[in-house]
Coordinates of C-alpha atoms (C1' of nucleotides) in Angstrom, one line a residue:
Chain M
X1 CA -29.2 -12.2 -35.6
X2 CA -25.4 -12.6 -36.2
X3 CA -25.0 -11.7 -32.2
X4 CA -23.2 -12.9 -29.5
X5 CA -23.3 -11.3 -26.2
X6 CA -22.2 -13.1 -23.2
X7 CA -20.7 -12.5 -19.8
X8 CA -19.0 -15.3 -17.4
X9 CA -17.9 -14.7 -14.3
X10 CA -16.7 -16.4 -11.0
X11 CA -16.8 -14.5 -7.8
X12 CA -18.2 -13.5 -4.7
X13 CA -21.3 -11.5 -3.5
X14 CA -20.2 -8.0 -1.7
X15 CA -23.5 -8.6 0.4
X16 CA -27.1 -10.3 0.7
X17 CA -28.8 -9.9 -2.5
X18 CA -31.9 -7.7 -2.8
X19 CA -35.2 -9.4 -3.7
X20 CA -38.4 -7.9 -4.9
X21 CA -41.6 -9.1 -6.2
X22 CA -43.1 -7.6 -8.7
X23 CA -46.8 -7.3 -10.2
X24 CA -48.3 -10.3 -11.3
X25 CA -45.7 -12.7 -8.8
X26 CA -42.4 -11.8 -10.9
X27 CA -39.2 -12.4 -8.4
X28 CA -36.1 -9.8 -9.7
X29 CA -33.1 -10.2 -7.3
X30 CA -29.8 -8.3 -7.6
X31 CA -26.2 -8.4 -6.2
X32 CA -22.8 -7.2 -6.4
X33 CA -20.5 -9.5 -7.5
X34 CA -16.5 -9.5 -7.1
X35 CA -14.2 -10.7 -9.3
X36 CA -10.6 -10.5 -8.4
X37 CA -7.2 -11.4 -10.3
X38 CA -4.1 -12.0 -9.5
X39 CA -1.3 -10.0 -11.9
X40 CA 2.7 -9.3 -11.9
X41 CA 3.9 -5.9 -12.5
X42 CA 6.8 -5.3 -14.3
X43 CA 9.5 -6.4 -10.8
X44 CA 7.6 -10.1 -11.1
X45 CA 5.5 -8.6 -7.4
X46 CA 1.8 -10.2 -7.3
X47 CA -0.8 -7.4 -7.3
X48 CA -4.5 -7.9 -7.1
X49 CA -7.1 -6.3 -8.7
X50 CA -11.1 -6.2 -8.2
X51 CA -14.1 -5.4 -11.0
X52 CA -17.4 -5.1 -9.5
X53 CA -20.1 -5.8 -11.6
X54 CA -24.4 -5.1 -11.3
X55 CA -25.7 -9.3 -11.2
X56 CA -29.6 -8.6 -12.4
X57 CA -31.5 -12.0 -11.8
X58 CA -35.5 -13.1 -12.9
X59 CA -38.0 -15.9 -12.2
X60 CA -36.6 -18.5 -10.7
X61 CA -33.1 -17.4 -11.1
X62 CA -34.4 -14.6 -8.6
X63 CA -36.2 -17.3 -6.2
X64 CA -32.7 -19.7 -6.0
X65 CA -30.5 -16.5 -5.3
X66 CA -32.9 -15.4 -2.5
X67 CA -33.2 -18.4 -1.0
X68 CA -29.4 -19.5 -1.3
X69 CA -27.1 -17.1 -1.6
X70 CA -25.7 -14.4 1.1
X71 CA -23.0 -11.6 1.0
X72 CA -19.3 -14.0 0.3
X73 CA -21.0 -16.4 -1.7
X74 CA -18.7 -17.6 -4.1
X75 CA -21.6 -17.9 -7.2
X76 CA -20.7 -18.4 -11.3
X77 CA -22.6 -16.2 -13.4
X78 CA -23.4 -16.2 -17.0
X79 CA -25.7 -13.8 -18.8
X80 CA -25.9 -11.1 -21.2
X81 CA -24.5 -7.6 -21.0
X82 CA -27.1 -4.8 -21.0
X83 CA -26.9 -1.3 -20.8
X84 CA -29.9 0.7 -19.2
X85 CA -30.5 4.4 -18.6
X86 CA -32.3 6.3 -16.1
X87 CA -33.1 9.6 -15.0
X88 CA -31.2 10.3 -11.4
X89 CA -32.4 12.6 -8.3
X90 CA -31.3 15.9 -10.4
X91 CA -33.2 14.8 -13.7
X92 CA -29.8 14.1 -15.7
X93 CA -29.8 10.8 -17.5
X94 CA -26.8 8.7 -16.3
X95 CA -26.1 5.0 -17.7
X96 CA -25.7 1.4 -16.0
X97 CA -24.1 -1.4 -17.5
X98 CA -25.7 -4.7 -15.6
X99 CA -25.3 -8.6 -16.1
X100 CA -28.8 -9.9 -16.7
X101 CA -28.3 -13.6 -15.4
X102 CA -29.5 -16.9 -17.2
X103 CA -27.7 -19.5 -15.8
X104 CA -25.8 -19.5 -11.9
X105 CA -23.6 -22.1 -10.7
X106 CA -23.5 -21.8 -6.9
X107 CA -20.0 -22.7 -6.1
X108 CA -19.8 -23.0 -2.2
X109 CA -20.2 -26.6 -0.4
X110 CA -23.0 -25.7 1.6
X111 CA -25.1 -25.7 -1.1
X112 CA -25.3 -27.0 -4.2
X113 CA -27.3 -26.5 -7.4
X114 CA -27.5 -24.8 -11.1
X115 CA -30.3 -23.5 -12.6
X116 CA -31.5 -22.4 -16.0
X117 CA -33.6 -19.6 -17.2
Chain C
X1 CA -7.1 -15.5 -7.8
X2 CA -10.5 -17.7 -7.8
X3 CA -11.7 -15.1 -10.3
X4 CA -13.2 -15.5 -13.8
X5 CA -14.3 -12.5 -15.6
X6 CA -14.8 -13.2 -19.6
X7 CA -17.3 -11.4 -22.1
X8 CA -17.4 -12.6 -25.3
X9 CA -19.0 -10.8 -28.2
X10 CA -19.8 -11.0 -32.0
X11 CA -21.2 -7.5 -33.5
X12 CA -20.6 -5.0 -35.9
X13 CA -18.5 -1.2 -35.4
X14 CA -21.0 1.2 -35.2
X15 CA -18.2 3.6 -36.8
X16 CA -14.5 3.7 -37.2
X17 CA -12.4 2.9 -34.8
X18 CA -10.4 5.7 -32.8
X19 CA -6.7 5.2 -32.3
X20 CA -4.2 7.0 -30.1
X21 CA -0.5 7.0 -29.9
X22 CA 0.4 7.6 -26.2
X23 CA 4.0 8.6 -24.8
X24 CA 6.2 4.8 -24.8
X25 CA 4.7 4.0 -28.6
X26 CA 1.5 2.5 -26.8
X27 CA -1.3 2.3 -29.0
X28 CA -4.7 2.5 -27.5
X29 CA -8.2 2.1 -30.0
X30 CA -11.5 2.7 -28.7
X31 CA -14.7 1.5 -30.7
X32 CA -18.6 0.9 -30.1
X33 CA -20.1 -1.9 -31.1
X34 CA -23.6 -3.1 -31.4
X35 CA -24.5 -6.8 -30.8
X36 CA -28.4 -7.4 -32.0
X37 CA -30.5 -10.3 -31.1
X38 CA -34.1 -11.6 -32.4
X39 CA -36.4 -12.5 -29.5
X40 CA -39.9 -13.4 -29.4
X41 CA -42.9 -11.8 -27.7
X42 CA -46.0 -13.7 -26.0
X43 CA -47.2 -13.3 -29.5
X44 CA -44.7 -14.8 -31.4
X45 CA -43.9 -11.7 -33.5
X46 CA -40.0 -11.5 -33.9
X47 CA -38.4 -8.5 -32.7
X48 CA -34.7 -7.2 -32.4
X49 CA -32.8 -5.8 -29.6
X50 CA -29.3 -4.2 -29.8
X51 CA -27.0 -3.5 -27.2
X52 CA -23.9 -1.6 -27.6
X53 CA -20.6 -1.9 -26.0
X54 CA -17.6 0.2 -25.3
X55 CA -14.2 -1.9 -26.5
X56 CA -10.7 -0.8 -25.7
X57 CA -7.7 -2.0 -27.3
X58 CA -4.0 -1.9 -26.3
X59 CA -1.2 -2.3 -28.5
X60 CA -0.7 -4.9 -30.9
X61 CA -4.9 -5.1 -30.9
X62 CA -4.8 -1.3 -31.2
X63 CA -2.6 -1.6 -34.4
X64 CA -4.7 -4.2 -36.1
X65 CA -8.1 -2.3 -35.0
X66 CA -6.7 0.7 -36.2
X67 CA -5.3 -1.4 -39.3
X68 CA -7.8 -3.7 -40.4
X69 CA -11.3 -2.0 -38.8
X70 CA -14.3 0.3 -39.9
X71 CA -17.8 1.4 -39.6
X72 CA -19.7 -2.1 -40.0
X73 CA -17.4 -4.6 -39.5
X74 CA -18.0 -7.5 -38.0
X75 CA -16.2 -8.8 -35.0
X76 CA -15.3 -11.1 -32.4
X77 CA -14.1 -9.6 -29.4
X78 CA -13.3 -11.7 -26.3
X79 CA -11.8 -9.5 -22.9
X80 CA -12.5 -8.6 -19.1
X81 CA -15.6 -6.2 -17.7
X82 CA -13.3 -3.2 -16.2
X83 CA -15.4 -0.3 -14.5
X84 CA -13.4 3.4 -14.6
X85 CA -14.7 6.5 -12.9
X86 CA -13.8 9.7 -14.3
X87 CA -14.9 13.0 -13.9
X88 CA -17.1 15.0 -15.9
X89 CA -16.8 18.5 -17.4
X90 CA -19.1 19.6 -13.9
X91 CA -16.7 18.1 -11.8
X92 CA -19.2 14.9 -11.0
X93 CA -17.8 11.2 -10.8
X94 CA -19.1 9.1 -13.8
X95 CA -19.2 5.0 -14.1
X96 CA -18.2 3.7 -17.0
X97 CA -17.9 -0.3 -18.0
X98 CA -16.0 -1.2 -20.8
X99 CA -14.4 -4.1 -21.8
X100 CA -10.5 -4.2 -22.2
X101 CA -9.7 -7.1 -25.2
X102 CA -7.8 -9.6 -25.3
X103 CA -8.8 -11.1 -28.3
X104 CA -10.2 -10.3 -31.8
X105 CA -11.3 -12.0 -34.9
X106 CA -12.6 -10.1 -37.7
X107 CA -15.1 -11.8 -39.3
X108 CA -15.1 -10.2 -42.7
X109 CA -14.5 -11.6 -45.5
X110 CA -11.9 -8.8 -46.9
X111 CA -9.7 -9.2 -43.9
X112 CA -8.3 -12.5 -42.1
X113 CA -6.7 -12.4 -38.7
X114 CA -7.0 -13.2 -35.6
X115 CA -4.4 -11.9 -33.0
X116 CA -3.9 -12.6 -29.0
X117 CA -2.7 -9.8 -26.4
Chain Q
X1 CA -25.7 -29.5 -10.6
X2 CA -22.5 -27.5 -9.9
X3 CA -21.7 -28.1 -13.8
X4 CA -20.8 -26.4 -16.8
X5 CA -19.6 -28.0 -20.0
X6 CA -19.3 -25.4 -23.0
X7 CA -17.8 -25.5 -25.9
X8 CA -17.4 -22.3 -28.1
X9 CA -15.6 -22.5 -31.8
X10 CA -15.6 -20.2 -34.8
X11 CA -14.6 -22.6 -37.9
X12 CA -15.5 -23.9 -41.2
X13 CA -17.3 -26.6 -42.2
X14 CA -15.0 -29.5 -44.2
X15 CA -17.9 -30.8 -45.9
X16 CA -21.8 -30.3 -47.0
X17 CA -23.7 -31.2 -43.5
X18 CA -25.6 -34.4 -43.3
X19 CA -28.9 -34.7 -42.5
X20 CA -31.5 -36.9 -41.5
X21 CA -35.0 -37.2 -40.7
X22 CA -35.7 -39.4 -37.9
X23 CA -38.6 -41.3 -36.6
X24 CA -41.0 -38.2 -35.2
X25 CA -40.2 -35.9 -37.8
X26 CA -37.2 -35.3 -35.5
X27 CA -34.2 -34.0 -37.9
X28 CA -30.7 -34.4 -37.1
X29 CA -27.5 -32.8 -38.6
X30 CA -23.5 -33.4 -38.0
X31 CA -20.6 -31.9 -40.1
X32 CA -16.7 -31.6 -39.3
X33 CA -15.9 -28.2 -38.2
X34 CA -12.5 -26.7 -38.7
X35 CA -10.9 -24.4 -35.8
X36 CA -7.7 -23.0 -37.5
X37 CA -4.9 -21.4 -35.4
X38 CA -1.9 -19.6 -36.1
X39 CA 0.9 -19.2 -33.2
X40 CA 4.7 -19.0 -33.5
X41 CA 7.4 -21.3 -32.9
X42 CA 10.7 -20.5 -31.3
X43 CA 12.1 -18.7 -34.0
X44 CA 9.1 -16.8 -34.4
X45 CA 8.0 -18.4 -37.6
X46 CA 4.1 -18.3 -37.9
X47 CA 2.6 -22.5 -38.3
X48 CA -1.2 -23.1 -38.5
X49 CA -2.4 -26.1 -36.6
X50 CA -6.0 -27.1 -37.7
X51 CA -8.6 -29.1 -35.6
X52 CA -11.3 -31.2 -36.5
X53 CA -15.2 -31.3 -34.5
X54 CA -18.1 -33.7 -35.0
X55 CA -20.8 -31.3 -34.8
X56 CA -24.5 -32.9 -34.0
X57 CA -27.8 -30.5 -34.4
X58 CA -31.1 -31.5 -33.3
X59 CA -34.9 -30.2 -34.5
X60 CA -34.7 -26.5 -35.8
X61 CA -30.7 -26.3 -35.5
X62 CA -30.6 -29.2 -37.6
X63 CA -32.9 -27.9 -40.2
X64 CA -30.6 -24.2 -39.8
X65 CA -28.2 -26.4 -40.9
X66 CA -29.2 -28.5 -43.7
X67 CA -30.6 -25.3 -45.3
X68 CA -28.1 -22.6 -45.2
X69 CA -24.8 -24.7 -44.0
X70 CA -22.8 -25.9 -47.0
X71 CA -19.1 -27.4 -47.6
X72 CA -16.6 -24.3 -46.1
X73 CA -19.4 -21.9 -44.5
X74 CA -17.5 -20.1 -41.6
X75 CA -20.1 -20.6 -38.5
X76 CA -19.6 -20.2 -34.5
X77 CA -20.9 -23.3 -32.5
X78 CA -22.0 -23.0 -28.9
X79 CA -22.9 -26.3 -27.3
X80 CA -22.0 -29.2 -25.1
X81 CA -19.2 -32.0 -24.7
X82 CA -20.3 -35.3 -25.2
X83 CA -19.1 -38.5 -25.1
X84 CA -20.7 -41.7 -27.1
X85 CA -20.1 -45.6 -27.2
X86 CA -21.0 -47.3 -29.9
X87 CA -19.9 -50.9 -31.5
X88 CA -17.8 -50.6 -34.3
X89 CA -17.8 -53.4 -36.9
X90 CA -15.9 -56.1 -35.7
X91 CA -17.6 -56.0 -32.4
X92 CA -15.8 -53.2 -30.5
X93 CA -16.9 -51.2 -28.3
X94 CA -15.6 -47.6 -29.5
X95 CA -15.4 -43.7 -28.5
X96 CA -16.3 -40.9 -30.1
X97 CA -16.2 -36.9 -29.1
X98 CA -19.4 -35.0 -30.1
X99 CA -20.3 -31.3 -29.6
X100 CA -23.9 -31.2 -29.4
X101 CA -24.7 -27.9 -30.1
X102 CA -27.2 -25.2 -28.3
X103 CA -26.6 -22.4 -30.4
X104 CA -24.8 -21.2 -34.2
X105 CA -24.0 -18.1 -35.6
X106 CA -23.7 -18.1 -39.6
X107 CA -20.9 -15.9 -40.3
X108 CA -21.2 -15.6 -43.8
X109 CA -22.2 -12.4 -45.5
X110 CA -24.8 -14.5 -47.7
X111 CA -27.0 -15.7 -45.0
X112 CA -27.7 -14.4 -41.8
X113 CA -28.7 -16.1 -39.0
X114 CA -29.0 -16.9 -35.4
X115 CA -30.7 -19.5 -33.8
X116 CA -31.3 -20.7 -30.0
X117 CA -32.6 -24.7 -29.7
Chain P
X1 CA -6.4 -17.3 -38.2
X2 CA -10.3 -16.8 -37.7
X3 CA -10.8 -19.7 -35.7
X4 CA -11.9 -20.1 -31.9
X5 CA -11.9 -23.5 -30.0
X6 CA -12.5 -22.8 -26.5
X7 CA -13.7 -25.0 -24.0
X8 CA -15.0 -24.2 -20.1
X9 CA -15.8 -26.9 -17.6
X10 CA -16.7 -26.9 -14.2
X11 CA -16.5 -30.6 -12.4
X12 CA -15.0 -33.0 -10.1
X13 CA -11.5 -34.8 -10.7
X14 CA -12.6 -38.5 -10.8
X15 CA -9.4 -39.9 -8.9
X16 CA -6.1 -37.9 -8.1
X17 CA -4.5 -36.6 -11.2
X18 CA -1.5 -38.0 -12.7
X19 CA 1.7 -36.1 -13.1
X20 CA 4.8 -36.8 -15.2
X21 CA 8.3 -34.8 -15.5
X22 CA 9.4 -35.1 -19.1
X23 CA 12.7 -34.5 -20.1
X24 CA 13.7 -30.8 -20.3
X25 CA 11.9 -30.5 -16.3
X26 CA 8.7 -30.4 -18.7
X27 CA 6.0 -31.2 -16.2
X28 CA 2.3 -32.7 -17.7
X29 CA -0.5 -33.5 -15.5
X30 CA -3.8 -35.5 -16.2
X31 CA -6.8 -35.8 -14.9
X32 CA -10.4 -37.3 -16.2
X33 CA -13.1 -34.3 -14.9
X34 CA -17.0 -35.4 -14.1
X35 CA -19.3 -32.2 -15.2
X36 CA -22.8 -33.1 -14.2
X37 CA -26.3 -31.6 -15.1
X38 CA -29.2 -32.1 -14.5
X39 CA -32.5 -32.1 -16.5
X40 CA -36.4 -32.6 -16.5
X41 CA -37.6 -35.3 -19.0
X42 CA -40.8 -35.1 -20.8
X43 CA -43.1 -35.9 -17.3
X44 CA -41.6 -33.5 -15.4
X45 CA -38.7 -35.7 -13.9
X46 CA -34.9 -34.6 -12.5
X47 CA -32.3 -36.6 -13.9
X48 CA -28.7 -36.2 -14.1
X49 CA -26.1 -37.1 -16.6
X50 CA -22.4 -37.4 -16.2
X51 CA -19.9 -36.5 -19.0
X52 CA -16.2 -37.0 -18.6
X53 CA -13.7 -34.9 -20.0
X54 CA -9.6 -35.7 -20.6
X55 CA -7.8 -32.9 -19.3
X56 CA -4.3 -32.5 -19.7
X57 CA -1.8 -29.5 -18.7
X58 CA 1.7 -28.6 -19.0
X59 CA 4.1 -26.8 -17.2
X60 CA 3.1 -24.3 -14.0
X61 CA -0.8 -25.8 -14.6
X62 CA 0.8 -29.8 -14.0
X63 CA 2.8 -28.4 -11.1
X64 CA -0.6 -26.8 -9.6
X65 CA -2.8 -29.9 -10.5
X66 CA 0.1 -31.8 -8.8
X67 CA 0.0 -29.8 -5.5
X68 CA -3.3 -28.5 -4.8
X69 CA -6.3 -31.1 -7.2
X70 CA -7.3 -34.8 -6.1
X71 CA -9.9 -36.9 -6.2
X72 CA -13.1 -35.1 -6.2
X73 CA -11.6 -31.3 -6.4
X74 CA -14.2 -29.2 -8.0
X75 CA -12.5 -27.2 -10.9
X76 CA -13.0 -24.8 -13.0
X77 CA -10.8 -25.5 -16.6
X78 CA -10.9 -23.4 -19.2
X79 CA -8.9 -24.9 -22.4
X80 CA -9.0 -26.1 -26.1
X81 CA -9.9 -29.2 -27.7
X82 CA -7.3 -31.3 -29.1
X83 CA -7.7 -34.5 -31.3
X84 CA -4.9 -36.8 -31.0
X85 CA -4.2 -40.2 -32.5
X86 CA -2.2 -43.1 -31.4
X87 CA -1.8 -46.8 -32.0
X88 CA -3.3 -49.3 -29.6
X89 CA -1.6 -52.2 -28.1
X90 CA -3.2 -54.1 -31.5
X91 CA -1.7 -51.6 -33.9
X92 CA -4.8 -49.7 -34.8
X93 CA -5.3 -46.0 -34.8
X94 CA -7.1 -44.9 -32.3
X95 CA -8.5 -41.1 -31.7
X96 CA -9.0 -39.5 -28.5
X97 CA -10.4 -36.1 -27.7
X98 CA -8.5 -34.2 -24.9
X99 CA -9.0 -30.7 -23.8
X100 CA -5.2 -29.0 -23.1
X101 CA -5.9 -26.6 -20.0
X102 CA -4.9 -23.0 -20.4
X103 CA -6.3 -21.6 -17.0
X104 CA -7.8 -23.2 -14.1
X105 CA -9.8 -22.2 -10.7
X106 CA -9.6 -24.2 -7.8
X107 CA -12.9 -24.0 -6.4
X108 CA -12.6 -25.9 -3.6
X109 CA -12.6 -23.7 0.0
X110 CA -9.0 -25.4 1.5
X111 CA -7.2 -23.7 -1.7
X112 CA -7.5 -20.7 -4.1
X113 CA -5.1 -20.4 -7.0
X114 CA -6.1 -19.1 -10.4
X115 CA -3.4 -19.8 -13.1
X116 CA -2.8 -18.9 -16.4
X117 CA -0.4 -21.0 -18.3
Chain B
dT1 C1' -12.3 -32.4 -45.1
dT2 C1' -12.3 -26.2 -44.2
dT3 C1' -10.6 -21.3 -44.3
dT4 C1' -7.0 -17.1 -44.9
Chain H
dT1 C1' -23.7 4.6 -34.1
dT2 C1' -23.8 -1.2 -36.5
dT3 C1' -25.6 -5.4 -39.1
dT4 C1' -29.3 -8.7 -41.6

DNA sequence: TTTT
DNA sequence: TTTT
């Protein structure tokens, strides 16, 4: 209703995504994804910076990044933010922010292919 | 540098907006805002889902979130997925994701603007 | 395949939508969509520069449209770049530039409504 | 004011791009980009369609295009869509839709530049 | 042809 | 904590 909530991003895996299957043959795979950009400072010198962000993929999204992508895959992502809580090792609830995939675009030569939800 | 990192959202303030002067005249403003979608279930019963977000603004976007926005207004916010550690009052390090804007546009009727960083 | 073609606008419609019903109870809408900016000339003098989509909406989009879309409605589009031939009158073989779209928002406070295709 | 026209496009550059120094050292670069998807049709069958988009950039973007893109770069081009009219060799109007660049991602492995014009 |  |  009256929403919009979307994330794209362009970057590269910081290592081989996790895959697990769950009950009743549901594939969830996540990864790490970099992102980095290029900025001046205020002399005009190029610094770089890098966001890491929590890539949360289902079904078949899950299957395609088991099967195709490894740690420095250069992958787009597009999805929906979502924001999940959970109770860590000393009981305290703490809060994620994650990218729950519905489209990737796998961007390196090797391979080639994009895939919907 | 080969790096894309874009959310865009349209949702509503889930209260005012909080604005801070700091040292140099730079404006900072700091809302929550909810983004609500209608999915259906296996049973075709309609139900909503909202997630909420943590938006930070820097100057001139400060001035006109501070200006022009409240509790409930509806917006269109386009920026970057930063992550910031801090630490907490027990001396732990905390995640945080929020997204620094770089472009609003309110989508109320009473005010009219949109504005680029 | 390794493609993305998205088109995102927030704009106002120039005229009532057309719709039609075609073969199949298949429905089909288009309207012009207005995307108005504002951005400053050397002199810092503010100018608005407006432009003008051909929106096309197939099956529940379409009928979104026809029933809650009117002549100046303030929507955001989410769809795809398209390209079409056709013959115009005196036998020429012309292009036109449509967004087909995948997704609207009604940002009116009257009606409110999302829809995916 | 309010409005949003944003396009994002990943392709190929159908031939190498073309590039022109205007007067004033103003440099503009062109180039025709092939996003391709695929789909399933009613039996269950891949098939892919090709759309072509008119890309045009100015300044440090037509120096990068210039340098770095030819024929059959894979880009990423993220820009808005502009109607322009002109008259044909017989002296009618004609329209063309073009999408004027405002950042692009090389995605090709020999270079990496992001750029923001 | 829209809107502020 | 919002909105419809």
């Amino acid at each position: 209703m009256r929403g919009l909530n979307k994330v794209t991003l362009i970057g590269n895996l910081g290592a081989d995504p996790d895959y697990q299957q769950l009950e009743g043959n549901v594939g969830v795979a996540k990864f790490s994804l970099a992102t980095t950009e290029a900025y001046k400072d205020k002399n005009g010198h190029v610094h770089h910076t890098t966001d890491w962000h929590s890539i949360v993929l289902w079904r078949s999204l899950a299957e395609l990044t088991h099967k195709y992508l490894r740690k420095g895959s250069m992958v787009y992502v597009e999805g929906k933010l979502k924001n999940r809580q959970f109770e860590d090792k000393e009981g305290r609830t703490r809060y994620v922010t994650e990218i729950v995939a519905d489209q990737i675009i796998m961007l390196d030569k090797k391979v080639g292919n994009t895939e919907d939800e």
